[in-house]
Amino acid sequence: MRHVIAVASALAALASIAAAPAAAQVYVVEESQAEEQVVERGYVQGQGRGIQYGAHLVSPIYVTDVRRGDMGATGAVPDERLGVGGGFGVQGRIGWEFPSGFTVELIGGLAGNGVDTFGADTSQAFLRFDIGVGARYMIFNATAFVPFVQLQAGLRFFNFEWPGVTGRTSAETDGELTVPVGGALGAQIELTPFFGLEFGCAVDYAISASDWFAEGFVAVTPFAGITLYLYDENE
């Protein structure tokens, strides 16, 4: 009887020794898979995600004067300057992301800023309409926080109803087509490989053929929004 008990005890000890490495191996595999998932969130296994599209809320701030300088030049009336305040608008984006981290995209949007008209019976909004192209570089890393830099250029149409001039109607609508050139710094928080929140700030200089913006026209535009990717993480 004692011999049988001794054999059973020896077999139980051998079984426990054999099971220990297997348990350790399972733990290592699970830990490795978790680390791989974290890397996927930041870099998506080094794959370009293809088509991406998104939208931003923007708030343009003009840091140089808006004026109708030609009137002062002809001597008809003194220079007219607008007190342009804060603004709000929306911007849409659609593009293609390459594996290297570069994205090329089309950009379009509109925005309006409040105007101090100094009591004149005119429009209370300074409007702009944008269409352009951009090139973005995503600085991928092993986290879900992905900084980016972007260059962009396009066409921008401004519209405002200026105070009237003696001998003319009480107000006149002026428009100005410009070529804004600039860039942006920002970051994207990748909640999943196909959805991210992003924020940043763009700065651009609007080039104009006339003297509406004879002193140069610079806009600083904070933005925040979302980006979606047509990306299948199962591929």
PDB file of C-alpha atoms in Angstrom:
ATOM      1  CA  MET A   1       0.000   0.000   0.000  1.00  0.00           C
ATOM      2  CA  ARG A   2       2.793   2.384   0.882  1.00  0.00           C
ATOM      3  CA  HIS A   3       4.447   1.560  -2.456  1.00  0.00           C
ATOM      4  CA  VAL A   4       1.292   2.540  -4.413  1.00  0.00           C
ATOM      5  CA  ILE A   5       0.998   5.844  -2.524  1.00  0.00           C
ATOM      6  CA  ALA A   6       4.645   6.693  -3.282  1.00  0.00           C
ATOM      7  CA  VAL A   7       4.198   6.021  -7.020  1.00  0.00           C
ATOM      8  CA  ALA A   8       1.063   8.211  -7.152  1.00  0.00           C
ATOM      9  CA  SER A   9       2.867  11.068  -5.399  1.00  0.00           C
ATOM     10  CA  ALA A  10       5.768  10.869  -7.865  1.00  0.00           C
ATOM     11  CA  LEU A  11       3.414  10.977 -10.875  1.00  0.00           C
ATOM     12  CA  ALA A  12       1.595  14.027  -9.467  1.00  0.00           C
ATOM     13  CA  ALA A  13       4.903  15.850  -8.976  1.00  0.00           C
ATOM     14  CA  LEU A  14       5.982  15.133 -12.580  1.00  0.00           C
ATOM     15  CA  ALA A  15       2.617  16.396 -13.916  1.00  0.00           C
ATOM     16  CA  SER A  16       2.945  19.702 -12.032  1.00  0.00           C
ATOM     17  CA  ILE A  17       6.494  20.234 -13.358  1.00  0.00           C
ATOM     18  CA  ALA A  18       5.348  19.595 -16.953  1.00  0.00           C
ATOM     19  CA  ALA A  19       2.408  21.994 -16.643  1.00  0.00           C
ATOM     20  CA  ALA A  20       4.480  24.940 -15.366  1.00  0.00           C
ATOM     21  CA  PRO A  21       6.331  25.719 -18.661  1.00  0.00           C
ATOM     22  CA  ALA A  22       3.064  25.445 -20.609  1.00  0.00           C
ATOM     23  CA  ALA A  23       1.421  28.040 -18.377  1.00  0.00           C
ATOM     24  CA  ALA A  24       4.427  30.341 -18.731  1.00  0.00           C
ATOM     25  CA  GLN A  25       4.330  29.912 -22.501  1.00  0.00           C
ATOM     26  CA  VAL A  26       0.635  30.905 -22.670  1.00  0.00           C
ATOM     27  CA  TYR A  27       1.368  34.019 -20.612  1.00  0.00           C
ATOM     28  CA  VAL A  28       4.188  35.089 -22.931  1.00  0.00           C
ATOM     29  CA  VAL A  29       2.021  34.641 -26.018  1.00  0.00           C
ATOM     30  CA  GLU A  30      -0.799  36.706 -24.531  1.00  0.00           C
ATOM     31  CA  GLU A  31       1.614  39.486 -23.516  1.00  0.00           C
ATOM     32  CA  SER A  32       3.136  39.507 -27.023  1.00  0.00           C
ATOM     33  CA  GLN A  33      -0.301  39.849 -28.612  1.00  0.00           C
ATOM     34  CA  ALA A  34      -1.159  42.789 -26.355  1.00  0.00           C
ATOM     35  CA  GLU A  35       2.048  44.595 -27.323  1.00  0.00           C
ATOM     36  CA  GLU A  36       1.314  43.984 -31.018  1.00  0.00           C
ATOM     37  CA  GLN A  37      -2.144  45.535 -30.663  1.00  0.00           C
ATOM     38  CA  VAL A  38      -0.679  48.701 -29.129  1.00  0.00           C
ATOM     39  CA  VAL A  39       1.728  49.048 -32.054  1.00  0.00           C
ATOM     40  CA  GLU A  40      -1.114  48.514 -34.537  1.00  0.00           C
ATOM     41  CA  ARG A  41      -3.039  51.443 -33.060  1.00  0.00           C
ATOM     42  CA  GLY A  42      -0.155  53.791 -33.706  1.00  0.00           C
ATOM     43  CA  TYR A  43       1.170  52.517 -37.007  1.00  0.00           C
ATOM     44  CA  VAL A  44      -1.415  50.084 -38.419  1.00  0.00           C
ATOM     45  CA  GLN A  45       1.273  47.461 -39.195  1.00  0.00           C
ATOM     46  CA  GLY A  46       3.064  49.863 -41.564  1.00  0.00           C
ATOM     47  CA  GLN A  47       0.213  49.784 -44.074  1.00  0.00           C
ATOM     48  CA  GLY A  48      -1.199  52.816 -45.870  1.00  0.00           C
ATOM     49  CA  ARG A  49      -4.885  52.956 -45.035  1.00  0.00           C
ATOM     50  CA  GLY A  50      -5.929  54.261 -48.443  1.00  0.00           C
ATOM     51  CA  ILE A  51      -8.914  56.612 -48.695  1.00  0.00           C
ATOM     52  CA  GLN A  52      -9.395  58.934 -45.751  1.00  0.00           C
ATOM     53  CA  TYR A  53     -11.961  61.658 -45.218  1.00  0.00           C
ATOM     54  CA  GLY A  54     -12.937  63.955 -42.419  1.00  0.00           C
ATOM     55  CA  ALA A  55     -14.196  67.300 -41.214  1.00  0.00           C
ATOM     56  CA  HIS A  56     -12.892  70.129 -39.049  1.00  0.00           C
ATOM     57  CA  LEU A  57     -14.440  72.974 -37.141  1.00  0.00           C
ATOM     58  CA  VAL A  58     -12.266  76.043 -37.763  1.00  0.00           C
ATOM     59  CA  SER A  59     -11.946  79.492 -36.221  1.00  0.00           C
ATOM     60  CA  PRO A  60     -10.053  81.923 -38.509  1.00  0.00           C
ATOM     61  CA  ILE A  61      -8.310  84.859 -36.845  1.00  0.00           C
ATOM     62  CA  TYR A  62      -6.996  87.633 -39.136  1.00  0.00           C
ATOM     63  CA  VAL A  63      -3.862  89.256 -37.751  1.00  0.00           C
ATOM     64  CA  THR A  64      -3.466  91.942 -40.448  1.00  0.00           C
ATOM     65  CA  ASP A  65      -5.879  94.682 -41.537  1.00  0.00           C
ATOM     66  CA  VAL A  66      -8.761  94.149 -43.930  1.00  0.00           C
ATOM     67  CA  ARG A  67      -9.165  97.346 -45.931  1.00  0.00           C
ATOM     68  CA  ARG A  68     -10.327  98.809 -49.213  1.00  0.00           C
ATOM     69  CA  GLY A  69      -7.140 100.673 -50.031  1.00  0.00           C
ATOM     70  CA  ASP A  70      -7.922 101.690 -53.612  1.00  0.00           C
ATOM     71  CA  MET A  71     -10.497 104.202 -52.431  1.00  0.00           C
ATOM     72  CA  GLY A  72      -7.873 106.055 -50.464  1.00  0.00           C
ATOM     73  CA  ALA A  73      -5.443 105.906 -53.389  1.00  0.00           C
ATOM     74  CA  THR A  74      -7.902 107.629 -55.770  1.00  0.00           C
ATOM     75  CA  GLY A  75      -8.757 110.255 -53.197  1.00  0.00           C
ATOM     76  CA  ALA A  76     -12.491 109.517 -53.390  1.00  0.00           C
ATOM     77  CA  VAL A  77     -12.701 108.617 -49.704  1.00  0.00           C
ATOM     78  CA  PRO A  78     -10.156 107.837 -46.992  1.00  0.00           C
ATOM     79  CA  ASP A  79      -8.919 104.280 -46.550  1.00  0.00           C
ATOM     80  CA  GLU A  80     -11.700 102.053 -45.211  1.00  0.00           C
ATOM     81  CA  ARG A  81     -10.708  99.439 -42.678  1.00  0.00           C
ATOM     82  CA  LEU A  82     -12.824  96.716 -41.092  1.00  0.00           C
ATOM     83  CA  GLY A  83     -12.760  95.634 -37.474  1.00  0.00           C
ATOM     84  CA  VAL A  84     -12.852  91.864 -38.110  1.00  0.00           C
ATOM     85  CA  GLY A  85     -13.449  89.792 -34.988  1.00  0.00           C
ATOM     86  CA  GLY A  86     -13.441  86.081 -34.261  1.00  0.00           C
ATOM     87  CA  GLY A  87     -14.851  83.594 -36.722  1.00  0.00           C
ATOM     88  CA  PHE A  88     -16.305  80.122 -37.134  1.00  0.00           C
ATOM     89  CA  GLY A  89     -16.557  77.683 -40.025  1.00  0.00           C
ATOM     90  CA  VAL A  90     -16.355  74.122 -41.310  1.00  0.00           C
ATOM     91  CA  GLN A  91     -13.839  72.382 -43.523  1.00  0.00           C
ATOM     92  CA  GLY A  92     -14.065  69.054 -45.346  1.00  0.00           C
ATOM     93  CA  ARG A  93     -11.171  66.828 -46.432  1.00  0.00           C
ATOM     94  CA  ILE A  94     -10.746  63.755 -48.621  1.00  0.00           C
ATOM     95  CA  GLY A  95      -7.456  62.142 -49.581  1.00  0.00           C
ATOM     96  CA  TRP A  96      -5.238  59.080 -49.767  1.00  0.00           C
ATOM     97  CA  GLU A  97      -2.786  57.800 -47.150  1.00  0.00           C
ATOM     98  CA  PHE A  98       0.382  56.034 -48.365  1.00  0.00           C
ATOM     99  CA  PRO A  99       2.382  53.470 -46.303  1.00  0.00           C
ATOM    100  CA  SER A 100       5.224  55.947 -45.795  1.00  0.00           C
ATOM    101  CA  GLY A 101       2.971  58.220 -43.722  1.00  0.00           C
ATOM    102  CA  PHE A 102       2.298  60.788 -46.457  1.00  0.00           C
ATOM    103  CA  THR A 103      -1.259  61.836 -47.274  1.00  0.00           C
ATOM    104  CA  VAL A 104      -2.402  63.942 -50.235  1.00  0.00           C
ATOM    105  CA  GLU A 105      -5.836  65.504 -49.990  1.00  0.00           C
ATOM    106  CA  LEU A 106      -8.426  67.916 -51.360  1.00  0.00           C
ATOM    107  CA  ILE A 107      -9.712  70.566 -48.963  1.00  0.00           C
ATOM    108  CA  GLY A 108     -12.830  72.721 -49.095  1.00  0.00           C
ATOM    109  CA  GLY A 109     -14.798  74.840 -46.666  1.00  0.00           C
ATOM    110  CA  LEU A 110     -16.369  78.104 -45.648  1.00  0.00           C
ATOM    111  CA  ALA A 111     -16.143  80.424 -42.654  1.00  0.00           C
ATOM    112  CA  GLY A 112     -17.459  83.747 -41.446  1.00  0.00           C
ATOM    113  CA  ASN A 113     -16.137  86.385 -39.052  1.00  0.00           C
ATOM    114  CA  GLY A 114     -18.045  89.038 -37.167  1.00  0.00           C
ATOM    115  CA  VAL A 115     -17.370  92.636 -38.229  1.00  0.00           C
ATOM    116  CA  ASP A 116     -17.429  95.919 -36.363  1.00  0.00           C
ATOM    117  CA  THR A 117     -19.015  98.206 -38.993  1.00  0.00           C
ATOM    118  CA  PHE A 118     -18.803 101.286 -36.757  1.00  0.00           C
ATOM    119  CA  GLY A 119     -22.537 101.923 -37.088  1.00  0.00           C
ATOM    120  CA  ALA A 120     -22.794 101.574 -40.874  1.00  0.00           C
ATOM    121  CA  ASP A 121     -25.871  99.819 -42.261  1.00  0.00           C
ATOM    122  CA  THR A 122     -23.931  96.990 -43.877  1.00  0.00           C
ATOM    123  CA  SER A 123     -23.205  93.293 -43.573  1.00  0.00           C
ATOM    124  CA  GLN A 124     -22.207  92.003 -40.173  1.00  0.00           C
ATOM    125  CA  ALA A 125     -20.161  89.101 -41.554  1.00  0.00           C
ATOM    126  CA  PHE A 126     -16.873  88.808 -43.437  1.00  0.00           C
ATOM    127  CA  LEU A 127     -17.172  85.573 -45.429  1.00  0.00           C
ATOM    128  CA  ARG A 128     -14.634  83.293 -47.080  1.00  0.00           C
ATOM    129  CA  PHE A 129     -14.903  80.195 -49.276  1.00  0.00           C
ATOM    130  CA  ASP A 130     -11.948  77.820 -49.742  1.00  0.00           C
ATOM    131  CA  ILE A 131     -10.870  75.072 -52.097  1.00  0.00           C
ATOM    132  CA  GLY A 132      -7.340  73.684 -52.241  1.00  0.00           C
ATOM    133  CA  VAL A 133      -4.891  70.809 -51.957  1.00  0.00           C
ATOM    134  CA  GLY A 134      -2.714  69.633 -49.093  1.00  0.00           C
ATOM    135  CA  ALA A 135       0.145  67.257 -48.341  1.00  0.00           C
ATOM    136  CA  ARG A 136       0.445  65.825 -44.835  1.00  0.00           C
ATOM    137  CA  TYR A 137       3.145  63.760 -43.143  1.00  0.00           C
ATOM    138  CA  MET A 138       2.081  61.622 -40.183  1.00  0.00           C
ATOM    139  CA  ILE A 139       4.814  60.958 -37.596  1.00  0.00           C
ATOM    140  CA  PHE A 140       3.800  57.401 -36.638  1.00  0.00           C
ATOM    141  CA  ASN A 141       5.077  55.842 -33.415  1.00  0.00           C
ATOM    142  CA  ALA A 142       4.181  53.047 -30.987  1.00  0.00           C
ATOM    143  CA  THR A 143       1.340  55.044 -29.397  1.00  0.00           C
ATOM    144  CA  ALA A 144      -2.091  56.274 -30.459  1.00  0.00           C
ATOM    145  CA  PHE A 145      -0.871  59.922 -30.375  1.00  0.00           C
ATOM    146  CA  VAL A 146       0.346  60.760 -33.910  1.00  0.00           C
ATOM    147  CA  PRO A 147       1.723  64.283 -34.641  1.00  0.00           C
ATOM    148  CA  PHE A 148       1.612  65.609 -38.202  1.00  0.00           C
ATOM    149  CA  VAL A 149       2.853  68.494 -40.334  1.00  0.00           C
ATOM    150  CA  GLN A 150       1.018  69.764 -43.400  1.00  0.00           C
ATOM    151  CA  LEU A 151       1.535  72.117 -46.357  1.00  0.00           C
ATOM    152  CA  GLN A 152      -1.432  73.472 -48.294  1.00  0.00           C
ATOM    153  CA  ALA A 153      -2.391  75.963 -51.013  1.00  0.00           C
ATOM    154  CA  GLY A 154      -5.483  76.794 -53.035  1.00  0.00           C
ATOM    155  CA  LEU A 155      -8.029  79.478 -53.878  1.00  0.00           C
ATOM    156  CA  ARG A 156      -9.967  81.578 -51.367  1.00  0.00           C
ATOM    157  CA  PHE A 157     -12.819  83.930 -52.174  1.00  0.00           C
ATOM    158  CA  PHE A 158     -13.668  86.695 -49.694  1.00  0.00           C
ATOM    159  CA  ASN A 159     -17.022  88.493 -49.685  1.00  0.00           C
ATOM    160  CA  PHE A 160     -18.247  91.513 -47.747  1.00  0.00           C
ATOM    161  CA  GLU A 161     -20.795  94.296 -48.179  1.00  0.00           C
ATOM    162  CA  TRP A 162     -18.834  97.518 -47.689  1.00  0.00           C
ATOM    163  CA  PRO A 163     -20.313 100.824 -46.518  1.00  0.00           C
ATOM    164  CA  GLY A 164     -21.556 102.920 -49.453  1.00  0.00           C
ATOM    165  CA  VAL A 165     -19.672 105.813 -51.017  1.00  0.00           C
ATOM    166  CA  THR A 166     -21.156 109.262 -51.757  1.00  0.00           C
ATOM    167  CA  GLY A 167     -22.911 109.176 -55.116  1.00  0.00           C
ATOM    168  CA  ARG A 168     -23.346 105.397 -55.013  1.00  0.00           C
ATOM    169  CA  THR A 169     -25.841 103.034 -53.412  1.00  0.00           C
ATOM    170  CA  SER A 170     -25.997 102.782 -49.649  1.00  0.00           C
ATOM    171  CA  ALA A 171     -23.858  99.662 -49.754  1.00  0.00           C
ATOM    172  CA  GLU A 172     -21.885  97.637 -52.301  1.00  0.00           C
ATOM    173  CA  THR A 173     -20.783  94.024 -52.307  1.00  0.00           C
ATOM    174  CA  ASP A 174     -17.114  93.438 -52.884  1.00  0.00           C
ATOM    175  CA  GLY A 175     -15.430  90.103 -53.550  1.00  0.00           C
ATOM    176  CA  GLU A 176     -11.774  89.214 -53.700  1.00  0.00           C
ATOM    177  CA  LEU A 177     -10.136  86.059 -55.055  1.00  0.00           C
ATOM    178  CA  THR A 178      -6.845  85.222 -53.349  1.00  0.00           C
ATOM    179  CA  VAL A 179      -4.279  82.409 -53.293  1.00  0.00           C
ATOM    180  CA  PRO A 180      -3.574  81.305 -49.698  1.00  0.00           C
ATOM    181  CA  VAL A 181      -0.295  79.475 -49.097  1.00  0.00           C
ATOM    182  CA  GLY A 182       0.536  78.026 -45.692  1.00  0.00           C
ATOM    183  CA  GLY A 183       0.915  75.060 -43.399  1.00  0.00           C
ATOM    184  CA  ALA A 184      -0.322  73.434 -40.220  1.00  0.00           C
ATOM    185  CA  LEU A 185       0.908  71.584 -37.151  1.00  0.00           C
ATOM    186  CA  GLY A 186      -1.340  69.167 -35.341  1.00  0.00           C
ATOM    187  CA  ALA A 187      -1.879  65.716 -33.907  1.00  0.00           C
ATOM    188  CA  GLN A 188      -4.255  62.829 -34.378  1.00  0.00           C
ATOM    189  CA  ILE A 189      -5.425  60.557 -31.552  1.00  0.00           C
ATOM    190  CA  GLU A 190      -6.118  57.184 -33.186  1.00  0.00           C
ATOM    191  CA  LEU A 191      -8.958  55.633 -31.225  1.00  0.00           C
ATOM    192  CA  THR A 192      -9.031  52.757 -33.727  1.00  0.00           C
ATOM    193  CA  PRO A 193      -7.072  52.047 -36.948  1.00  0.00           C
ATOM    194  CA  PHE A 194      -9.951  53.562 -38.940  1.00  0.00           C
ATOM    195  CA  PHE A 195     -11.053  56.488 -36.733  1.00  0.00           C
ATOM    196  CA  GLY A 196      -9.162  59.379 -35.162  1.00  0.00           C
ATOM    197  CA  LEU A 197      -9.707  62.697 -33.406  1.00  0.00           C
ATOM    198  CA  GLU A 198      -7.410  65.518 -34.465  1.00  0.00           C
ATOM    199  CA  PHE A 199      -6.585  69.093 -33.573  1.00  0.00           C
ATOM    200  CA  GLY A 200      -4.021  71.721 -34.508  1.00  0.00           C
ATOM    201  CA  CYS A 201      -3.438  75.185 -35.925  1.00  0.00           C
ATOM    202  CA  ALA A 202      -2.934  76.408 -39.508  1.00  0.00           C
ATOM    203  CA  VAL A 203      -1.231  79.632 -40.637  1.00  0.00           C
ATOM    204  CA  ASP A 204      -1.486  81.027 -44.169  1.00  0.00           C
ATOM    205  CA  TYR A 205      -0.692  84.095 -46.217  1.00  0.00           C
ATOM    206  CA  ALA A 206      -3.256  85.193 -48.827  1.00  0.00           C
ATOM    207  CA  ILE A 207      -1.740  86.502 -52.066  1.00  0.00           C
ATOM    208  CA  SER A 208      -3.941  89.051 -53.856  1.00  0.00           C
ATOM    209  CA  ALA A 209      -3.589  90.804 -57.220  1.00  0.00           C
ATOM    210  CA  SER A 210      -5.355  93.949 -55.982  1.00  0.00           C
ATOM    211  CA  ASP A 211      -4.803  96.248 -53.039  1.00  0.00           C
ATOM    212  CA  TRP A 212      -7.614  94.908 -50.866  1.00  0.00           C
ATOM    213  CA  PHE A 213      -4.863  93.343 -48.804  1.00  0.00           C
ATOM    214  CA  ALA A 214      -2.030  95.651 -49.821  1.00  0.00           C
ATOM    215  CA  GLU A 215      -0.331  95.190 -46.445  1.00  0.00           C
ATOM    216  CA  GLY A 216      -0.450  91.410 -46.697  1.00  0.00           C
ATOM    217  CA  PHE A 217      -3.155  89.218 -45.219  1.00  0.00           C
ATOM    218  CA  VAL A 218      -2.287  86.577 -42.626  1.00  0.00           C
ATOM    219  CA  ALA A 219      -4.767  84.192 -41.022  1.00  0.00           C
ATOM    220  CA  VAL A 220      -4.194  81.960 -37.989  1.00  0.00           C
ATOM    221  CA  THR A 221      -6.787  79.175 -37.879  1.00  0.00           C
ATOM    222  CA  PRO A 222      -7.148  76.717 -34.969  1.00  0.00           C
ATOM    223  CA  PHE A 223      -9.050  73.555 -35.908  1.00  0.00           C
ATOM    224  CA  ALA A 224     -10.427  70.348 -34.407  1.00  0.00           C
ATOM    225  CA  GLY A 225     -12.279  67.445 -35.967  1.00  0.00           C
ATOM    226  CA  ILE A 226     -12.325  63.797 -36.986  1.00  0.00           C
ATOM    227  CA  THR A 227     -10.763  61.588 -39.668  1.00  0.00           C
ATOM    228  CA  LEU A 228     -12.152  58.292 -40.959  1.00  0.00           C
ATOM    229  CA  TYR A 229     -10.262  55.674 -42.981  1.00  0.00           C
ATOM    230  CA  LEU A 230     -11.683  53.075 -45.375  1.00  0.00           C
ATOM    231  CA  TYR A 231      -9.377  50.535 -43.804  1.00  0.00           C
ATOM    232  CA  ASP A 232     -10.094  46.829 -43.213  1.00  0.00           C
ATOM    233  CA  GLU A 233      -8.033  45.718 -40.187  1.00  0.00           C
ATOM    234  CA  ASN A 234      -8.745  42.076 -41.071  1.00  0.00           C
ATOM    235  CA  GLU A 235      -6.741  42.229 -44.319  1.00  0.00           C
TER     236      GLU A 235
END
